[in-house]
PDB file of C-alpha atoms in Angstrom:
ATOM      1  CA  UNK J 223      -6.395 -17.280 -15.496  1.00  0.00           C
ATOM      2  CA  UNK J 224      -7.357 -18.659 -12.104  1.00  0.00           C
ATOM      3  CA  UNK J 225      -8.419 -16.260  -9.360  1.00  0.00           C
ATOM      4  CA  UNK J 226      -6.295 -16.026  -6.227  1.00  0.00           C
ATOM      5  CA  UNK J 227      -8.902 -17.838  -4.166  1.00  0.00           C
ATOM      6  CA  UNK J 228      -8.796 -20.767  -6.580  1.00  0.00           C
ATOM      7  CA  UNK J 229      -5.013 -20.899  -6.360  1.00  0.00           C
ATOM      8  CA  UNK J 230      -5.224 -20.856  -2.570  1.00  0.00           C
ATOM      9  CA  UNK J 231      -7.526 -23.878  -2.660  1.00  0.00           C
ATOM     10  CA  UNK J 232      -5.010 -25.686  -4.851  1.00  0.00           C
ATOM     11  CA  UNK J 233      -2.160 -24.788  -2.501  1.00  0.00           C
ATOM     12  CA  UNK J 234      -4.130 -26.174   0.429  1.00  0.00           C
ATOM     13  CA  UNK J 235      -4.463 -29.436  -1.485  1.00  0.00           C
ATOM     14  CA  UNK J 236      -0.695 -29.623  -1.964  1.00  0.00           C
ATOM     15  CA  UNK J 237      -0.188 -27.918  -5.322  1.00  0.00           C
ATOM     16  CA  UNK J 238       3.136 -26.072  -5.010  1.00  0.00           C
ATOM     17  CA  UNK J 239       2.893 -24.723  -8.556  1.00  0.00           C
ATOM     18  CA  UNK J 240      -0.224 -22.832  -7.543  1.00  0.00           C
ATOM     19  CA  UNK J 241       1.728 -21.111  -4.795  1.00  0.00           C
ATOM     20  CA  UNK J 242       4.481 -20.244  -7.271  1.00  0.00           C
ATOM     21  CA  UNK J 243       1.825 -18.471  -9.321  1.00  0.00           C
ATOM     22  CA  UNK J 244       0.685 -16.495  -6.268  1.00  0.00           C
ATOM     23  CA  UNK J 245       4.285 -15.442  -5.673  1.00  0.00           C
ATOM     24  CA  UNK J 246       4.659 -14.385  -9.305  1.00  0.00           C
ATOM     25  CA  UNK J 247       1.480 -12.288  -9.127  1.00  0.00           C
ATOM     26  CA  UNK J 248       2.211 -10.462  -5.923  1.00  0.00           C
ATOM     27  CA  UNK J 249       5.968 -10.270  -5.400  1.00  0.00           C
ATOM     28  CA  UNK J 250       6.407  -6.959  -7.248  1.00  0.00           C
ATOM     29  CA  UNK J 251       3.629  -5.136  -5.414  1.00  0.00           C
ATOM     30  CA  UNK J 252       4.768  -6.611  -2.096  1.00  0.00           C
ATOM     31  CA  UNK J 253       8.350  -5.478  -2.671  1.00  0.00           C
ATOM     32  CA  UNK J 254       7.087  -2.032  -3.694  1.00  0.00           C
ATOM     33  CA  UNK J 255       5.107  -1.754  -0.469  1.00  0.00           C
ATOM     34  CA  UNK J 256       8.060  -2.886   1.660  1.00  0.00           C
ATOM     35  CA  UNK J 257      10.387  -0.436  -0.062  1.00  0.00           C
ATOM     36  CA  UNK J 258       7.966   2.418   0.571  1.00  0.00           C
ATOM     37  CA  UNK J 259       7.686   1.434   4.210  1.00  0.00           C
ATOM     38  CA  UNK J 260      11.299   0.617   5.060  1.00  0.00           C
ATOM     39  CA  UNK J 261      13.439   2.305   2.356  1.00  0.00           C
ATOM     40  CA  UNK J 262      16.050  -0.437   2.456  1.00  0.00           C
ATOM     41  CA  UNK J 263      16.277  -2.889  -0.440  1.00  0.00           C
ATOM     42  CA  UNK J 264      17.991  -5.686   1.489  1.00  0.00           C
ATOM     43  CA  UNK J 265      15.495  -5.433   4.345  1.00  0.00           C
ATOM     44  CA  UNK J 266      12.566  -5.181   1.939  1.00  0.00           C
ATOM     45  CA  UNK J 267      13.663  -8.273   0.009  1.00  0.00           C
ATOM     46  CA  UNK J 268      14.149 -10.220   3.249  1.00  0.00           C
ATOM     47  CA  UNK J 269      10.683  -9.248   4.436  1.00  0.00           C
ATOM     48  CA  UNK J 270       9.142 -10.235   1.106  1.00  0.00           C
ATOM     49  CA  UNK J 271      10.805 -13.644   1.227  1.00  0.00           C
ATOM     50  CA  UNK J 272       9.889 -14.223   4.864  1.00  0.00           C
ATOM     51  CA  UNK J 273       6.315 -13.084   4.230  1.00  0.00           C
ATOM     52  CA  UNK J 274       5.836 -15.571   1.412  1.00  0.00           C
ATOM     53  CA  UNK J 275       7.276 -18.351   3.567  1.00  0.00           C
ATOM     54  CA  UNK J 276       4.904 -17.451   6.397  1.00  0.00           C
ATOM     55  CA  UNK J 277       1.939 -17.217   4.054  1.00  0.00           C
ATOM     56  CA  UNK J 278       2.724 -20.688   2.708  1.00  0.00           C
ATOM     57  CA  UNK J 279       3.079 -22.136   6.197  1.00  0.00           C
ATOM     58  CA  UNK J 280      -0.153 -20.480   7.348  1.00  0.00           C
ATOM     59  CA  UNK J 281      -2.163 -20.908   4.163  1.00  0.00           C
ATOM     60  CA  UNK J 282      -4.533 -23.244   5.998  1.00  0.00           C
ATOM     61  CA  UNK J 283      -5.519 -20.281   8.191  1.00  0.00           C
ATOM     62  CA  UNK J 284      -6.619 -18.169   5.234  1.00  0.00           C
ATOM     63  CA  UNK J 285     -10.418 -18.304   5.159  1.00  0.00           C
ATOM     64  CA  UNK J 286     -11.096 -15.921   2.296  1.00  0.00           C
ATOM     65  CA  UNK J 287     -12.690 -13.207   4.421  1.00  0.00           C
ATOM     66  CA  UNK J 288     -10.326 -10.740   2.776  1.00  0.00           C
ATOM     67  CA  UNK J 289      -8.398 -10.888  -0.476  1.00  0.00           C
ATOM     68  CA  UNK J 290      -5.216 -12.941  -0.520  1.00  0.00           C
ATOM     69  CA  UNK J 291      -3.326  -9.755  -1.387  1.00  0.00           C
ATOM     70  CA  UNK J 292      -4.476  -7.852   1.706  1.00  0.00           C
ATOM     71  CA  UNK J 293      -3.830 -10.930   3.882  1.00  0.00           C
ATOM     72  CA  UNK J 294      -0.304 -11.158   2.456  1.00  0.00           C
ATOM     73  CA  UNK J 295       0.288  -7.429   2.962  1.00  0.00           C
ATOM     74  CA  UNK J 296      -0.773  -7.704   6.590  1.00  0.00           C
ATOM     75  CA  UNK J 297       1.744 -10.508   7.100  1.00  0.00           C
ATOM     76  CA  UNK J 298       4.447  -8.341   5.508  1.00  0.00           C
ATOM     77  CA  UNK J 299       3.652  -5.290   7.643  1.00  0.00           C
ATOM     78  CA  UNK J 300       3.726  -7.353  10.839  1.00  0.00           C
ATOM     79  CA  UNK J 301       6.873  -9.186   9.753  1.00  0.00           C
ATOM     80  CA  UNK J 302       8.627  -5.912   9.031  1.00  0.00           C
ATOM     81  CA  UNK J 303       7.695  -4.421  12.379  1.00  0.00           C
ATOM     82  CA  UNK J 304       8.866  -7.535  14.200  1.00  0.00           C
ATOM     83  CA  UNK J 305      12.153  -7.487  12.311  1.00  0.00           C
ATOM     84  CA  UNK J 306      12.768  -3.878  13.260  1.00  0.00           C
ATOM     85  CA  UNK J 307      11.949  -4.604  16.890  1.00  0.00           C
ATOM     86  CA  UNK J 308      14.542  -7.368  16.842  1.00  0.00           C
ATOM     87  CA  UNK J 309      17.005  -4.743  15.617  1.00  0.00           C
ATOM     88  CA  UNK J 310      16.081  -2.698  18.706  1.00  0.00           C
ATOM     89  CA  UNK J 311      14.013  -0.207  16.735  1.00  0.00           C
ATOM     90  CA  UNK J 312      10.626   0.197  18.337  1.00  0.00           C
ATOM     91  CA  UNK J 313       8.656   1.386  15.338  1.00  0.00           C
ATOM     92  CA  UNK J 314       9.010   1.949  11.641  1.00  0.00           C
ATOM     93  CA  UNK J 315      10.366   5.435  11.007  1.00  0.00           C
ATOM     94  CA  UNK J 316       7.876   6.326   8.329  1.00  0.00           C
ATOM     95  CA  UNK J 317       9.089   9.917   8.338  1.00  0.00           C
ATOM     96  CA  UNK J 318      11.944   8.637   6.162  1.00  0.00           C
ATOM     97  CA  UNK J 319       9.726   6.881   3.688  1.00  0.00           C
ATOM     98  CA  UNK J 320      10.202   7.976   0.107  1.00  0.00           C
ATOM     99  CA  UNK J 321       7.158   7.248  -2.014  1.00  0.00           C
ATOM    100  CA  UNK J 322       7.762   6.909  -5.720  1.00  0.00           C
ATOM    101  CA  UNK J 323       5.225   7.783  -8.371  1.00  0.00           C
ATOM    102  CA  UNK J 324       4.180   4.847 -10.550  1.00  0.00           C
ATOM    103  CA  UNK J 325       4.947   5.197 -14.247  1.00  0.00           C
ATOM    104  CA  UNK J 326       1.276   5.108 -15.173  1.00  0.00           C
ATOM    105  CA  UNK J 327       0.430   7.751 -12.595  1.00  0.00           C
ATOM    106  CA  UNK J 328       3.152  10.032 -13.929  1.00  0.00           C
ATOM    107  CA  UNK J 329       1.249  10.331 -17.194  1.00  0.00           C
ATOM    108  CA  UNK J 330      -1.560  12.058 -15.307  1.00  0.00           C
ATOM    109  CA  UNK J 331       0.706  14.699 -13.774  1.00  0.00           C
ATOM    110  CA  UNK J 332       1.119  18.016 -15.536  1.00  0.00           C
ATOM    111  CA  UNK J 333       4.900  18.229 -15.116  1.00  0.00           C
ATOM    112  CA  UNK J 334       7.822  17.194 -12.914  1.00  0.00           C
ATOM    113  CA  UNK J 335       7.247  20.027 -10.420  1.00  0.00           C
ATOM    114  CA  UNK J 336       3.929  18.476  -9.453  1.00  0.00           C
ATOM    115  CA  UNK J 337       5.592  15.102  -8.954  1.00  0.00           C
ATOM    116  CA  UNK J 338       8.261  16.646  -6.732  1.00  0.00           C
ATOM    117  CA  UNK J 339       5.777  18.564  -4.601  1.00  0.00           C
ATOM    118  CA  UNK J 340       3.493  15.541  -4.288  1.00  0.00           C
ATOM    119  CA  UNK J 341       6.312  13.312  -3.020  1.00  0.00           C
ATOM    120  CA  UNK J 342       7.435  15.977  -0.547  1.00  0.00           C
ATOM    121  CA  UNK J 343       3.926  16.511   0.805  1.00  0.00           C
ATOM    122  CA  UNK J 344       3.226  12.788   1.181  1.00  0.00           C
ATOM    123  CA  UNK J 345       6.477  12.449   3.135  1.00  0.00           C
ATOM    124  CA  UNK J 346       5.283  15.162   5.533  1.00  0.00           C
ATOM    125  CA  UNK J 347       2.071  13.346   6.415  1.00  0.00           C
ATOM    126  CA  UNK J 348       1.709  11.669   9.826  1.00  0.00           C
ATOM    127  CA  UNK J 349       2.594   7.976   9.837  1.00  0.00           C
ATOM    128  CA  UNK J 350      -0.876   6.446   9.736  1.00  0.00           C
ATOM    129  CA  UNK J 351      -2.163   8.879   7.108  1.00  0.00           C
ATOM    130  CA  UNK J 352       0.811   8.047   4.921  1.00  0.00           C
ATOM    131  CA  UNK J 353       0.352   4.284   5.232  1.00  0.00           C
ATOM    132  CA  UNK J 354      -3.357   4.579   4.443  1.00  0.00           C
ATOM    133  CA  UNK J 355      -2.626   6.792   1.431  1.00  0.00           C
ATOM    134  CA  UNK J 356       0.058   4.399   0.188  1.00  0.00           C
ATOM    135  CA  UNK J 357      -2.196   1.352   0.380  1.00  0.00           C
ATOM    136  CA  UNK J 358      -5.152   3.189  -1.132  1.00  0.00           C
ATOM    137  CA  UNK J 359      -3.519   5.055  -4.022  1.00  0.00           C
ATOM    138  CA  UNK J 360      -0.504   2.940  -4.905  1.00  0.00           C
ATOM    139  CA  UNK J 361      -1.921  -0.516  -4.155  1.00  0.00           C
ATOM    140  CA  UNK J 362      -5.591   0.244  -4.945  1.00  0.00           C
ATOM    141  CA  UNK J 363      -6.894  -1.483  -1.813  1.00  0.00           C
ATOM    142  CA  UNK J 364     -10.332  -0.947  -0.306  1.00  0.00           C
ATOM    143  CA  UNK J 365     -10.797   0.747   3.066  1.00  0.00           C
ATOM    144  CA  UNK J 366     -11.843  -2.603   4.501  1.00  0.00           C
ATOM    145  CA  UNK J 367      -8.550  -4.140   3.388  1.00  0.00           C
ATOM    146  CA  UNK J 368      -6.568  -1.150   4.649  1.00  0.00           C
ATOM    147  CA  UNK J 369      -8.255  -1.435   8.040  1.00  0.00           C
ATOM    148  CA  UNK J 370      -7.313  -5.110   8.228  1.00  0.00           C
ATOM    149  CA  UNK J 371      -3.698  -4.422   7.310  1.00  0.00           C
ATOM    150  CA  UNK J 372      -3.380  -1.502   9.741  1.00  0.00           C
ATOM    151  CA  UNK J 373      -5.306  -3.302  12.504  1.00  0.00           C
ATOM    152  CA  UNK J 374      -7.725  -0.432  12.967  1.00  0.00           C
ATOM    153  CA  UNK J 375     -11.472   0.190  12.530  1.00  0.00           C
ATOM    154  CA  UNK J 376     -12.829   0.790   9.023  1.00  0.00           C
ATOM    155  CA  UNK J 377     -13.773   4.400   9.809  1.00  0.00           C
ATOM    156  CA  UNK J 378     -10.277   5.089  11.161  1.00  0.00           C
ATOM    157  CA  UNK J 379      -8.632   3.800   7.995  1.00  0.00           C
ATOM    158  CA  UNK J 380     -10.971   5.922   5.893  1.00  0.00           C
ATOM    159  CA  UNK J 381     -10.378   9.008   8.040  1.00  0.00           C
ATOM    160  CA  UNK J 382      -6.592   8.626   7.897  1.00  0.00           C
ATOM    161  CA  UNK J 383      -6.716   8.405   4.114  1.00  0.00           C
ATOM    162  CA  UNK J 384      -9.048  11.373   3.658  1.00  0.00           C
ATOM    163  CA  UNK J 385      -7.233  13.609   6.130  1.00  0.00           C
ATOM    164  CA  UNK J 386      -3.973  12.941   4.309  1.00  0.00           C
ATOM    165  CA  UNK J 387      -5.633  13.524   0.960  1.00  0.00           C
ATOM    166  CA  UNK J 388      -7.165  16.810   2.107  1.00  0.00           C
ATOM    167  CA  UNK J 389      -3.805  18.075   3.386  1.00  0.00           C
ATOM    168  CA  UNK J 390      -2.165  17.412   0.031  1.00  0.00           C
ATOM    169  CA  UNK J 391      -5.131  18.927  -1.822  1.00  0.00           C
ATOM    170  CA  UNK J 392      -4.915  22.107   0.239  1.00  0.00           C
ATOM    171  CA  UNK J 393      -1.203  22.476  -0.506  1.00  0.00           C
ATOM    172  CA  UNK J 394      -1.835  22.136  -4.221  1.00  0.00           C
ATOM    173  CA  UNK J 395      -4.730  24.590  -4.144  1.00  0.00           C
ATOM    174  CA  UNK J 396      -2.462  27.176  -2.531  1.00  0.00           C
ATOM    175  CA  UNK J 397      -0.096  26.914  -5.495  1.00  0.00           C
ATOM    176  CA  UNK J 398      -1.425  28.982  -8.409  1.00  0.00           C
ATOM    177  CA  UNK J 399       0.367  26.952 -11.097  1.00  0.00           C
ATOM    178  CA  UNK J 400      -0.935  23.641  -9.774  1.00  0.00           C
ATOM    179  CA  UNK J 401      -4.405  24.651  -8.637  1.00  0.00           C
ATOM    180  CA  UNK J 402      -6.174  23.524 -11.791  1.00  0.00           C
ATOM    181  CA  UNK J 403      -4.938  19.963 -11.324  1.00  0.00           C
ATOM    182  CA  UNK J 404      -6.996  19.634  -8.158  1.00  0.00           C
ATOM    183  CA  UNK J 405      -9.724  22.249  -8.590  1.00  0.00           C
ATOM    184  CA  UNK J 406     -12.414  19.607  -9.169  1.00  0.00           C
ATOM    185  CA  UNK J 407     -11.483  17.411  -6.235  1.00  0.00           C
ATOM    186  CA  UNK J 408     -13.999  16.144  -3.730  1.00  0.00           C
ATOM    187  CA  UNK J 409     -13.724  13.478  -1.038  1.00  0.00           C
ATOM    188  CA  UNK J 410     -14.554  10.635  -3.374  1.00  0.00           C
ATOM    189  CA  UNK J 411     -11.722  11.227  -5.847  1.00  0.00           C
ATOM    190  CA  UNK J 412      -8.163   9.955  -5.787  1.00  0.00           C
ATOM    191  CA  UNK J 413      -5.596  12.518  -7.021  1.00  0.00           C
ATOM    192  CA  UNK J 414      -3.191  10.326  -8.987  1.00  0.00           C
ATOM    193  CA  UNK J 415      -5.359   7.358  -9.823  1.00  0.00           C
ATOM    194  CA  UNK J 416      -6.999   7.376 -13.238  1.00  0.00           C
ATOM    195  CA  UNK J 417     -10.187   5.808 -11.945  1.00  0.00           C
ATOM    196  CA  UNK J 418     -12.791   8.005 -10.313  1.00  0.00           C
ATOM    197  CA  UNK J 419     -14.565   5.005  -8.890  1.00  0.00           C
ATOM    198  CA  UNK J 420     -13.749   4.517  -5.227  1.00  0.00           C
ATOM    199  CA  UNK J 421     -13.488   1.101  -3.618  1.00  0.00           C
ATOM    200  CA  UNK J 422     -15.001   0.833  -0.156  1.00  0.00           C
TER     201      UNK J 422
END
């Protein structure tokens, strides 16, 4: 299977099938991100479609300094914000975001109560902490990629993620029945990701 960067080179040379493969690889994760951000299926699908169109039109501008996925996500985030501005909404109301738990992640949770509390606590996080946590945990992006998508310094992206993570950890540690799930946490571990290895 060709790497994304190889497919991008083919697209630049006029291979439309290569772009179709990029769409196939990333459309589900892109739609998932847009749904988490905007909580509206019609809007999310429109943004996904528009983002792929823009990425195709601007593919010559992609230099490979980041992954194609993070570049595409940045286009989607900006496209979504612009769409909402055109609807006379200044910013994305991320306080209404409802983050779902991936099927694989659910297997690592002790029971449904933990899932419910986790979703509720993530929804209570400040906007930028929530976006950073979403991109890190659900999309498995590095802090460098998150910083690019959020248009902020690397250290800011990392701080937003860790502050959000610590808030959720503290809530779980206060709950006697859930404390053991997070008793071994430290800053380098992700709570609902099976891998203990952290991307930077």
